Amino acid sequence: MARNVVISGGGTGIGLAAAQVFAAEGDRVLLLGRRAEVLEKAGVPGALTYAADLSDVDQVRGVVGFVGRELGAVDVLIHSAGGTGQLEPPADSTDPLEAVAHNWTVNFRLNLLTAALLTEGLKDRLASPGGRVLFVSSIAAYRGSGSGAYGAAKAGLHPYAYDLARDLGPRGITANVVAPGYIEDTEFFGAAIDPARRERLIGDTSNGRAGTPGDVAATLHWLASPGAGHVTSQIVQVNGGAERGR
């Protein structure tokens, strides 16, 4: 039976790859993102699109209303939206502390608040039983991310998923996290990554290659399957062995 799948950050990278996998199985997919033109160009067969800033409460209410009208129940909710703020305006100050506050606030808003608002907004629409909530975190949650802001924001998804698993478990709904390592062909890293950095990131792996959006999408697809019905409150790392353990 076809499922209703909602994917934030669904226009590019991991979110788009996940959308393609679910759509290929005959599921009905809703792609969410801030840029309408990117969503429209995604080219996922049969997919619905809705452009919204998921850190804005009123716009999330708009998403919730759209889901209610077009889909009804949500079988799979995937949070792939995030980033370090490449599309954000820079800090409007030369003060170093203001710059720190701006960076941390932007990362918190893009990576954590978006996931929390969308989840809470759609919580009552999650299919019971059988619903799935999936978060895309990052290896940076374990290793840091330079300034620390991005890694800290992604790490915040982990305890939120644990709490959701306990909250939603009695309804037969699971909540899990997928934490990718270096994934090529995404806007996050971009095509212009420094060759030395790319070599270092691949050198950290055990299998000697970069990850692909398809690697992460396949993991998300499995976690959303009936076979993963007893898997909840877990962090699944997809990084070729670059980081091990929970």
Coordinates of C-alpha atoms in Angstrom, one line a residue:
M1 CA 0.0 0.0 0.0
A2 CA 1.3 3.4 -0.9
R3 CA 2.4 5.6 2.0
N4 CA 2.5 9.3 2.5
V5 CA 6.0 10.6 2.9
V6 CA 6.9 14.1 3.9
I7 CA 10.6 15.2 3.4
S8 CA 12.0 18.5 4.5
G9 CA 15.0 19.7 2.4
G10 CA 13.6 17.5 -0.3
G11 CA 14.8 19.5 -3.3
T12 CA 18.5 18.6 -3.2
G13 CA 21.1 16.2 -1.9
I14 CA 20.0 13.5 0.6
G15 CA 16.4 14.7 0.8
L16 CA 16.0 14.5 -2.9
A17 CA 17.7 11.0 -3.1
A18 CA 15.3 9.8 -0.4
A19 CA 12.3 11.2 -2.3
Q20 CA 13.4 9.4 -5.4
V21 CA 13.7 6.1 -3.5
F22 CA 10.2 6.4 -1.9
A23 CA 8.6 7.6 -5.1
A24 CA 10.0 4.6 -7.0
E25 CA 8.2 2.3 -4.5
G26 CA 4.9 4.0 -5.4
D27 CA 4.7 6.2 -2.2
R28 CA 3.2 9.7 -2.4
V29 CA 5.9 12.2 -1.6
L30 CA 5.7 15.8 -0.4
L31 CA 8.9 17.8 -0.8
L32 CA 9.4 20.8 1.6
G33 CA 12.0 23.5 1.3
R34 CA 12.5 27.2 1.3
R35 CA 13.2 27.6 -2.4
A36 CA 10.1 27.0 -4.6
E37 CA 12.2 27.0 -7.8
V38 CA 14.4 24.2 -6.5
L39 CA 11.5 22.1 -5.4
E40 CA 9.8 22.5 -8.8
K41 CA 13.0 21.4 -10.6
A42 CA 13.5 18.3 -8.4
G43 CA 11.7 16.1 -10.9
V44 CA 10.4 13.5 -8.5
P45 CA 7.5 11.6 -10.3
G46 CA 4.1 12.5 -8.7
A47 CA 5.6 14.5 -5.9
L48 CA 3.8 17.4 -4.3
T49 CA 5.8 20.5 -3.3
Y50 CA 5.4 23.2 -0.7
A51 CA 7.8 26.1 -0.2
A52 CA 8.2 27.2 3.5
D53 CA 10.7 28.4 6.0
L54 CA 10.3 25.6 8.6
S55 CA 11.8 27.8 11.4
D56 CA 8.8 30.1 11.1
V57 CA 5.8 29.1 13.2
D58 CA 3.2 30.6 10.8
Q59 CA 4.8 28.9 7.8
V60 CA 4.9 25.6 9.6
R61 CA 1.2 26.0 10.3
G62 CA 0.7 26.5 6.6
V63 CA 2.5 23.2 5.9
V64 CA 0.4 21.4 8.5
G65 CA -2.8 22.7 6.8
F66 CA -1.5 21.6 3.4
V67 CA -0.7 18.2 4.7
G68 CA -4.2 17.9 6.2
R69 CA -5.9 18.8 2.9
E70 CA -3.7 16.9 0.5
L71 CA -2.4 13.8 2.4
G72 CA -4.3 13.4 5.7
A73 CA -2.1 11.0 7.6
V74 CA 1.7 11.0 7.4
D75 CA 3.4 7.6 7.3
V76 CA 7.0 8.7 7.1
L77 CA 8.4 12.1 8.2
I78 CA 12.0 12.7 7.2
H79 CA 13.9 15.8 8.3
S80 CA 16.7 16.5 5.8
A81 CA 16.6 20.3 6.0
G82 CA 19.7 22.0 7.5
G83 CA 23.0 23.4 6.7
T84 CA 25.4 26.0 8.1
G85 CA 23.7 29.1 6.8
Q86 CA 25.1 29.5 3.3
L87 CA 21.8 31.0 2.2
E88 CA 21.5 33.3 5.2
P89 CA 22.5 37.0 5.3
P90 CA 25.8 37.6 7.2
A91 CA 25.8 39.0 10.7
D92 CA 24.9 42.7 10.6
S93 CA 27.9 43.6 12.9
T94 CA 31.6 43.6 13.1
D95 CA 31.6 42.7 16.7
P96 CA 33.1 39.3 17.3
L97 CA 30.6 38.2 19.9
E98 CA 27.7 39.3 17.7
A99 CA 29.2 37.1 15.0
V100 CA 29.3 34.2 17.3
A101 CA 25.7 34.8 18.4
H102 CA 24.6 35.0 14.8
N103 CA 26.3 31.8 13.8
W104 CA 25.0 29.7 16.7
T105 CA 21.5 31.1 16.3
V106 CA 21.4 30.4 12.6
N107 CA 22.7 26.8 13.0
F108 CA 20.2 26.1 15.8
R109 CA 17.3 27.5 13.8
L110 CA 18.2 25.7 10.5
N111 CA 19.1 22.3 11.9
L112 CA 17.1 21.8 15.1
L113 CA 14.2 24.2 15.4
T114 CA 13.0 23.3 11.9
A115 CA 12.8 19.7 12.8
A116 CA 11.1 20.3 16.2
L117 CA 8.5 22.6 14.7
L118 CA 7.6 20.4 11.8
T119 CA 7.5 17.2 14.0
E120 CA 5.3 18.8 16.7
G121 CA 3.0 20.3 14.0
L122 CA 2.5 16.9 12.3
K123 CA 2.7 14.7 15.4
D124 CA -1.1 14.1 15.6
R125 CA -1.1 13.2 11.9
L126 CA 1.5 10.5 12.1
A127 CA 0.1 7.1 11.2
S128 CA -0.7 5.0 14.2
P129 CA 0.6 2.3 14.2
G130 CA 3.4 2.2 11.7
G131 CA 4.5 5.8 11.6
R132 CA 8.2 6.7 11.2
V133 CA 10.1 9.9 12.2
L134 CA 13.6 10.1 10.8
F135 CA 16.2 12.8 11.4
V136 CA 19.3 13.4 9.3
S137 CA 22.1 14.4 11.7
S138 CA 25.9 14.5 11.0
I139 CA 29.2 13.0 11.9
A140 CA 29.8 16.6 13.1
A141 CA 27.6 15.8 16.1
Y142 CA 30.5 13.6 17.3
R143 CA 33.5 15.4 15.9
G144 CA 32.6 19.0 15.9
S145 CA 32.4 21.3 12.9
G146 CA 35.0 24.0 13.2
S147 CA 33.0 26.7 15.1
G148 CA 31.1 24.0 16.9
A149 CA 27.7 25.5 16.1
Y150 CA 26.7 23.1 13.3
G151 CA 27.8 20.0 15.2
A152 CA 26.0 21.1 18.4
A153 CA 22.8 21.8 16.5
K154 CA 22.9 18.4 14.9
A155 CA 23.7 16.7 18.2
G156 CA 20.6 18.3 19.6
L157 CA 18.5 16.1 17.3
H158 CA 19.7 13.0 19.2
P159 CA 18.0 13.5 22.6
Y160 CA 15.0 14.9 20.8
A161 CA 14.7 11.6 18.9
Y162 CA 15.0 9.6 22.1
D163 CA 12.2 11.6 23.8
L164 CA 10.0 11.2 20.7
A165 CA 10.6 7.4 20.7
R166 CA 9.3 7.2 24.2
D167 CA 6.4 9.5 23.5
L168 CA 5.3 8.0 20.3
G169 CA 6.2 4.3 21.0
P170 CA 2.8 3.5 22.6
R171 CA 1.2 4.6 19.3
G172 CA 3.4 2.1 17.3
I173 CA 5.6 5.0 15.9
T174 CA 9.4 4.8 15.8
A175 CA 11.9 7.7 15.8
N176 CA 15.5 7.3 14.7
V177 CA 18.5 9.3 13.5
V178 CA 20.8 8.8 10.6
A179 CA 24.2 10.5 10.9
P180 CA 26.1 10.7 7.6
G181 CA 29.8 11.4 7.2
Y182 CA 31.3 13.0 4.1
I183 CA 28.6 12.8 1.4
E184 CA 29.5 13.9 -2.1
D185 CA 27.1 15.6 -4.6
T186 CA 25.4 17.7 -2.0
E187 CA 25.0 21.5 -1.6
F188 CA 26.6 21.1 1.9
F189 CA 30.0 20.2 0.6
G190 CA 29.7 21.5 -3.0
A191 CA 31.7 20.6 -6.0
A192 CA 34.4 23.1 -5.1
I193 CA 35.6 21.3 -2.0
D194 CA 39.3 21.6 -1.4
P195 CA 41.0 18.5 -2.9
A196 CA 43.2 18.1 0.2
R197 CA 40.1 18.2 2.5
R198 CA 38.3 15.7 0.3
E199 CA 41.3 13.3 0.4
R200 CA 41.5 13.6 4.2
L201 CA 37.8 12.9 4.6
I202 CA 37.9 9.8 2.4
G203 CA 41.1 8.7 4.1
D204 CA 39.2 8.6 7.4
T205 CA 36.9 5.9 6.1
S206 CA 37.5 2.2 6.3
N207 CA 36.2 1.5 2.8
G208 CA 38.2 4.3 1.0
R209 CA 35.4 6.2 -0.7
A210 CA 33.1 9.1 -0.2
G211 CA 29.4 8.5 0.7
T212 CA 26.6 9.3 -1.7
P213 CA 23.1 10.6 -1.1
G214 CA 21.9 7.2 -2.2
D215 CA 23.8 5.6 0.7
V216 CA 21.8 7.7 3.2
A217 CA 18.6 7.4 1.3
A218 CA 18.8 3.6 1.3
T219 CA 19.3 3.6 5.1
L220 CA 16.3 6.0 5.6
H221 CA 14.2 3.7 3.4
W222 CA 15.0 0.7 5.5
L223 CA 14.3 2.5 8.7
A224 CA 10.9 3.4 7.3
S225 CA 10.2 -0.2 6.3
P226 CA 8.1 -2.8 8.3
G227 CA 11.3 -4.7 8.9
A228 CA 12.6 -1.9 11.1
G229 CA 9.5 -1.8 13.2
H230 CA 11.4 -2.7 16.4
V231 CA 14.2 -0.3 15.7
T232 CA 13.7 3.0 17.6
S233 CA 15.6 5.6 19.6
Q234 CA 18.8 4.7 17.6
I235 CA 21.5 6.6 15.7
V236 CA 22.6 4.9 12.6
Q237 CA 25.9 6.2 11.3
V238 CA 26.5 6.1 7.5
N239 CA 30.1 7.2 7.2
G240 CA 32.2 4.3 5.8
G241 CA 33.7 3.7 9.3
A242 CA 35.1 7.2 9.7
E243 CA 33.4 7.4 13.1
R244 CA 32.4 4.4 15.2
G245 CA 30.0 3.7 18.1
R246 CA 27.0 5.8 19.2

